[in-house]
Tab-separated table of C-alpha atoms in Angstrom:
chain	number	residue	atom	x	y	z
A	19	GLN	CA	-0.012	0.020	-0.002
A	20	SER	CA	1.613	3.214	-1.193
A	21	VAL	CA	1.560	6.378	0.900
A	22	LEU	CA	0.555	8.441	-2.144
A	23	THR	CA	-2.493	7.379	-4.100
A	24	GLN	CA	-2.604	7.274	-7.883
A	25	PRO	CA	-5.098	5.697	-10.230
A	26	PRO	CA	-3.717	2.404	-11.517
A	27	SER	CA	-4.426	3.235	-15.136
A	28	ALA	CA	-5.279	6.048	-17.512
A	29	SER	CA	-5.954	6.205	-21.199
A	30	ALA	CA	-6.571	8.633	-24.028
A	31	ALA	CA	-6.273	8.835	-27.793
A	32	PRO	CA	-3.276	10.212	-29.633
A	33	GLY	CA	-3.306	13.989	-29.702
A	34	GLN	CA	-5.590	14.220	-26.716
A	35	ARG	CA	-4.973	15.402	-23.135
A	36	VAL	CA	-4.795	13.233	-20.043
A	37	THR	CA	-4.398	13.975	-16.393
A	38	ILE	CA	-2.981	11.767	-13.613
A	39	SER	CA	-3.773	12.510	-9.985
A	40	CYS	CA	-1.699	11.966	-6.879
A	41	SER	CA	-3.269	12.189	-3.500
A	42	GLY	CA	-1.429	12.464	-0.206
A	43	SER	CA	-1.689	14.104	3.186
A	44	SER	CA	-0.547	17.134	5.168
A	45	SER	CA	2.696	15.458	6.083
A	46	ASN	CA	3.846	14.899	2.500
A	47	ILE	CA	2.241	16.697	-0.449
A	48	GLY	CA	0.699	19.266	1.898
A	49	LYS	CA	4.092	20.536	3.000
A	50	ASN	CA	6.559	19.546	0.291
A	51	TYR	CA	7.294	19.833	-3.413
A	52	VAL	CA	6.183	16.932	-5.668
A	53	SER	CA	8.185	15.238	-8.365
A	54	TRP	CA	6.807	13.269	-11.284
A	55	TYR	CA	8.584	10.468	-13.161
A	56	GLN	CA	8.068	8.608	-16.374
A	57	GLN	CA	9.209	4.964	-16.517
A	58	LEU	CA	9.266	3.324	-19.938
A	59	PRO	CA	9.170	-0.524	-19.919
A	60	GLY	CA	12.421	-1.951	-18.717
A	61	LYS	CA	14.000	1.403	-18.079
A	62	ALA	CA	14.900	3.607	-15.114
A	63	PRO	CA	12.502	6.314	-14.062
A	64	LYS	CA	13.052	9.719	-15.705
A	65	LEU	CA	12.360	13.005	-13.992
A	66	LEU	CA	9.533	14.906	-15.716
A	67	ILE	CA	8.631	17.500	-13.104
A	68	TYR	CA	10.338	18.765	-9.963
A	69	ASP	CA	9.314	21.351	-7.346
A	70	SER	CA	5.701	20.526	-8.127
A	71	ASN	CA	5.631	22.352	-11.514
A	72	LYS	CA	9.065	22.825	-12.970
A	73	ARG	CA	10.393	20.918	-16.002
A	74	PRO	CA	14.018	19.856	-16.267
A	75	SER	CA	15.901	20.884	-19.395
A	76	GLY	CA	14.810	18.787	-22.322
A	77	ILE	CA	11.343	17.897	-21.074
A	78	PRO	CA	8.750	19.231	-23.590
A	79	ASP	CA	6.089	21.645	-22.437
A	80	ARG	CA	3.467	19.022	-23.260
A	81	PHE	CA	4.162	17.869	-19.733
A	82	SER	CA	2.897	20.151	-16.915
A	83	ALA	CA	1.913	19.674	-13.309
A	84	SER	CA	0.233	21.491	-10.455
A	85	LYS	CA	-0.298	21.048	-6.740
A	86	SER	CA	-3.199	22.072	-4.546
A	87	GLY	CA	-3.437	21.291	-0.840
A	88	THR	CA	-2.686	17.589	-0.419
A	89	SER	CA	-3.062	16.602	-4.073
A	90	ALA	CA	-1.005	16.996	-7.216
A	91	THR	CA	-1.855	16.492	-10.890
A	92	LEU	CA	0.242	15.710	-13.945
A	93	ALA	CA	-1.133	16.765	-17.326
A	94	ILE	CA	0.084	15.524	-20.698
A	95	THR	CA	-1.187	17.216	-23.889
A	96	GLY	CA	-0.786	16.162	-27.490
A	97	LEU	CA	-0.445	12.510	-26.482
A	98	GLN	CA	1.947	10.359	-28.518
A	99	THR	CA	2.312	6.589	-28.614
A	100	GLY	CA	5.791	7.086	-27.110
A	101	ASP	CA	4.156	8.459	-23.963
A	102	GLU	CA	2.901	5.000	-23.061
A	103	ALA	CA	4.632	4.302	-19.751
A	104	ASP	CA	4.197	4.122	-15.999
A	105	TYR	CA	4.050	7.492	-14.223
A	106	TYR	CA	4.963	7.967	-10.574
A	107	CYS	CA	4.623	10.882	-8.180
A	108	GLY	CA	7.005	11.282	-5.289
A	109	THR	CA	7.726	13.634	-2.389
A	110	TRP	CA	9.201	13.879	1.091
A	111	ASP	CA	7.057	12.806	4.040
A	112	GLY	CA	7.925	14.737	7.199
A	113	ASN	CA	6.295	12.261	9.562
A	114	LEU	CA	7.942	9.158	8.103
A	115	ARG	CA	11.124	11.114	7.331
A	116	ALA	CA	11.302	9.296	4.062
A	117	VAL	CA	10.670	9.816	0.326
A	118	VAL	CA	7.311	8.348	-0.607
A	119	PHE	CA	6.043	7.381	-3.989
A	120	GLY	CA	2.659	6.732	-5.468
A	121	GLY	CA	1.709	3.288	-6.682
A	122	GLY	CA	2.146	4.335	-10.295
A	123	THR	CA	-0.277	4.960	-13.151
A	124	LYS	CA	-0.018	2.964	-16.385
A	125	LEU	CA	-0.825	5.249	-19.315
A	126	SER	CA	-2.187	3.774	-22.467
A	127	VAL	CA	-2.401	5.822	-25.694
A	128	LEU	CA	-5.190	4.124	-27.610
B	9	GLN	CA	25.521	16.058	-16.541
B	10	VAL	CA	26.104	13.596	-13.704
B	11	GLN	CA	25.913	9.885	-14.681
B	12	LEU	CA	25.330	7.030	-12.328
B	13	GLN	CA	26.116	3.320	-12.676
B	14	GLU	CA	25.190	0.571	-10.263
B	15	SER	CA	27.377	-2.540	-9.828
B	16	GLY	CA	27.332	-5.621	-7.625
B	17	PRO	CA	26.283	-9.288	-7.500
B	18	GLY	CA	23.057	-10.189	-9.229
B	19	LEU	CA	22.273	-13.353	-7.325
B	20	LEU	CA	22.230	-13.880	-3.603
B	21	LYS	CA	21.105	-16.643	-1.250
B	22	PRO	CA	18.675	-16.019	1.610
B	23	SER	CA	20.293	-14.577	4.755
B	24	GLU	CA	23.243	-13.115	2.782
B	25	THR	CA	24.087	-9.432	2.632
B	26	LEU	CA	23.339	-7.442	-0.495
B	27	SER	CA	26.149	-5.010	-1.386
B	28	LEU	CA	25.859	-2.571	-4.300
B	29	THR	CA	28.001	0.337	-5.346
B	30	CYS	CA	27.075	3.359	-7.411
B	31	THR	CA	29.779	5.166	-9.351
B	32	VAL	CA	29.241	8.843	-9.987
B	33	SER	CA	30.666	10.260	-13.171
B	34	SER	CA	31.045	13.854	-14.408
B	35	GLY	CA	30.524	15.441	-11.028
B	36	SER	CA	31.641	15.564	-7.425
B	37	ILE	CA	29.975	13.310	-4.882
B	38	SER	CA	30.507	15.705	-1.978
B	39	SER	CA	27.768	17.955	-0.647
B	40	PHE	CA	24.978	16.268	-2.595
B	41	TYR	CA	22.255	13.838	-1.505
B	42	TRP	CA	22.459	10.364	-2.968
B	43	SER	CA	19.555	7.951	-2.775
B	44	TRP	CA	18.861	4.263	-3.367
B	45	VAL	CA	15.463	3.175	-4.658
B	46	ARG	CA	14.238	-0.324	-5.511
B	47	GLN	CA	11.469	-1.800	-7.496
B	48	SER	CA	10.237	-5.367	-7.080
B	49	PRO	CA	8.985	-7.089	-10.250
B	50	GLY	CA	5.723	-5.466	-11.341
B	51	LYS	CA	5.588	-3.246	-8.276
B	52	ALA	CA	5.972	0.457	-7.434
B	53	LEU	CA	9.128	2.328	-6.503
B	54	GLU	CA	10.357	2.003	-2.922
B	55	TRP	CA	12.820	4.508	-1.466
B	56	ILE	CA	15.585	2.859	0.629
B	57	GLY	CA	17.482	5.829	2.003
B	58	TYR	CA	19.893	8.652	1.343
B	59	VAL	CA	23.512	9.469	2.215
B	60	CYS	CA	25.221	12.863	2.025
B	61	ASN	CA	28.829	13.759	2.651
B	62	SER	CA	29.712	17.186	4.042
B	63	GLY	CA	33.306	17.629	5.011
B	64	SER	CA	34.242	14.870	7.399
B	65	THR	CA	30.657	13.910	8.209
B	66	ASN	CA	28.334	11.524	6.428
B	67	TYR	CA	24.615	12.036	6.966
B	68	THR	CA	22.176	9.138	6.386
B	69	ASN	CA	18.486	8.634	6.559
B	70	TYR	CA	16.678	5.327	5.967
B	71	ASN	CA	13.199	4.135	5.128
B	72	PRO	CA	11.770	3.076	8.561
B	73	SER	CA	10.610	-0.233	7.040
B	74	LEU	CA	14.232	-1.159	6.109
B	75	SER	CA	16.270	0.756	8.622
B	76	SER	CA	17.192	-2.241	10.797
B	77	ARG	CA	18.943	-3.899	7.790
B	78	VAL	CA	20.280	-0.980	5.735
B	79	THR	CA	23.607	0.861	5.781
B	80	LEU	CA	24.571	3.500	3.242
B	81	SER	CA	28.052	4.879	2.948
B	82	ILE	CA	30.133	7.182	0.697
B	83	ASP	CA	33.732	6.903	-0.560
B	84	THR	CA	34.660	10.334	-1.770
B	85	SER	CA	38.115	9.209	-2.965
B	86	LYS	CA	36.422	6.903	-5.462
B	87	ASN	CA	33.371	9.065	-6.124
B	88	GLN	CA	31.169	6.171	-5.104
B	89	PHE	CA	28.392	5.449	-2.683
B	90	SER	CA	27.236	2.078	-1.478
B	91	LEU	CA	24.261	0.123	-0.173
B	92	ASN	CA	24.429	-2.793	2.228
B	93	LEU	CA	21.230	-4.704	2.989
B	94	SER	CA	21.553	-7.551	5.444
B	95	SER	CA	19.651	-10.784	5.952
B	96	VAL	CA	18.010	-10.723	2.504
B	97	THR	CA	14.969	-12.820	1.645
B	98	ALA	CA	13.095	-13.438	-1.599
B	99	ALA	CA	11.112	-10.279	-0.832
B	100	ASP	CA	14.290	-8.316	-1.461
B	101	THR	CA	14.376	-9.434	-5.102
B	102	ALA	CA	14.152	-6.210	-7.101
B	103	VAL	CA	15.855	-3.833	-9.491
B	104	TYR	CA	17.963	-1.484	-7.402
B	105	PHE	CA	18.510	2.082	-8.635
B	106	CYS	CA	20.993	4.630	-7.360
B	107	SER	CA	20.048	8.295	-7.812
B	108	GLU	CA	20.942	11.853	-7.033
B	109	GLY	CA	18.721	13.982	-4.858
B	110	VAL	CA	15.872	13.737	-2.411
B	111	PRO	CA	13.435	13.114	-4.096
B	112	PRO	CA	15.571	11.614	-6.834
B	113	THR	CA	16.408	13.586	-9.944
B	114	ILE	CA	19.034	11.743	-11.947
B	115	TRP	CA	18.854	7.899	-11.934
B	116	GLY	CA	21.230	5.101	-12.753
B	117	PRO	CA	20.002	2.420	-15.218
B	118	GLY	CA	19.391	-0.043	-12.339
B	119	THR	CA	20.629	-3.512	-11.531
B	120	LEU	CA	18.550	-6.624	-10.920
B	121	VAL	CA	19.229	-8.430	-7.694
B	122	THR	CA	17.643	-11.860	-7.287
B	123	VAL	CA	17.473	-13.686	-3.949
B	124	SER	CA	17.033	-17.401	-4.404
B	125	SER	CA	18.331	-20.560	-2.712
């Protein structure tokens, strides 16, 4: 059971927009920045978003994110088949004194 | 851009100690936070802990669920940091990733460790 809650799956058609939610609590998302990761099959996770809404160099602006209260949301626009992957949210939990991740969301581009 | 590479045995027997090393390239290991994360087959990411070197002091913090069996360390002379996980069982079978940052930013490619008798 993951500390952060994500839907197990999401899907949308190529070119469309999809959002993935990440729900936490006051001890994690409520007080700390959220990161988002993309994990392609058989690969290491790749940082998509840090500090809740910032993109590292090289990440296209099709990927965006926001945070409100104890929840965060990743949005992907202009979906491509190459976006099919598992997406994870992560943050620091002050009560556990540990990094916590969501259970991951498998994105299908139909 | 920092690059990370994990190394260590891929097969262990139950009760043995898992020892992995992460080599940091194209950057200094000092004054940064370095994490280990694992992923059991078909499962989500699980953070193991972080280590940070500042001067003569190493700072560590471990996932409470693993803290009794985990030790992280840094060797600044080799630009490497290491993970030791004692008394492994089949439940410790996973891909182990080393990474920079808390939460992680840059990740190594990962290494599969299998625990089997």
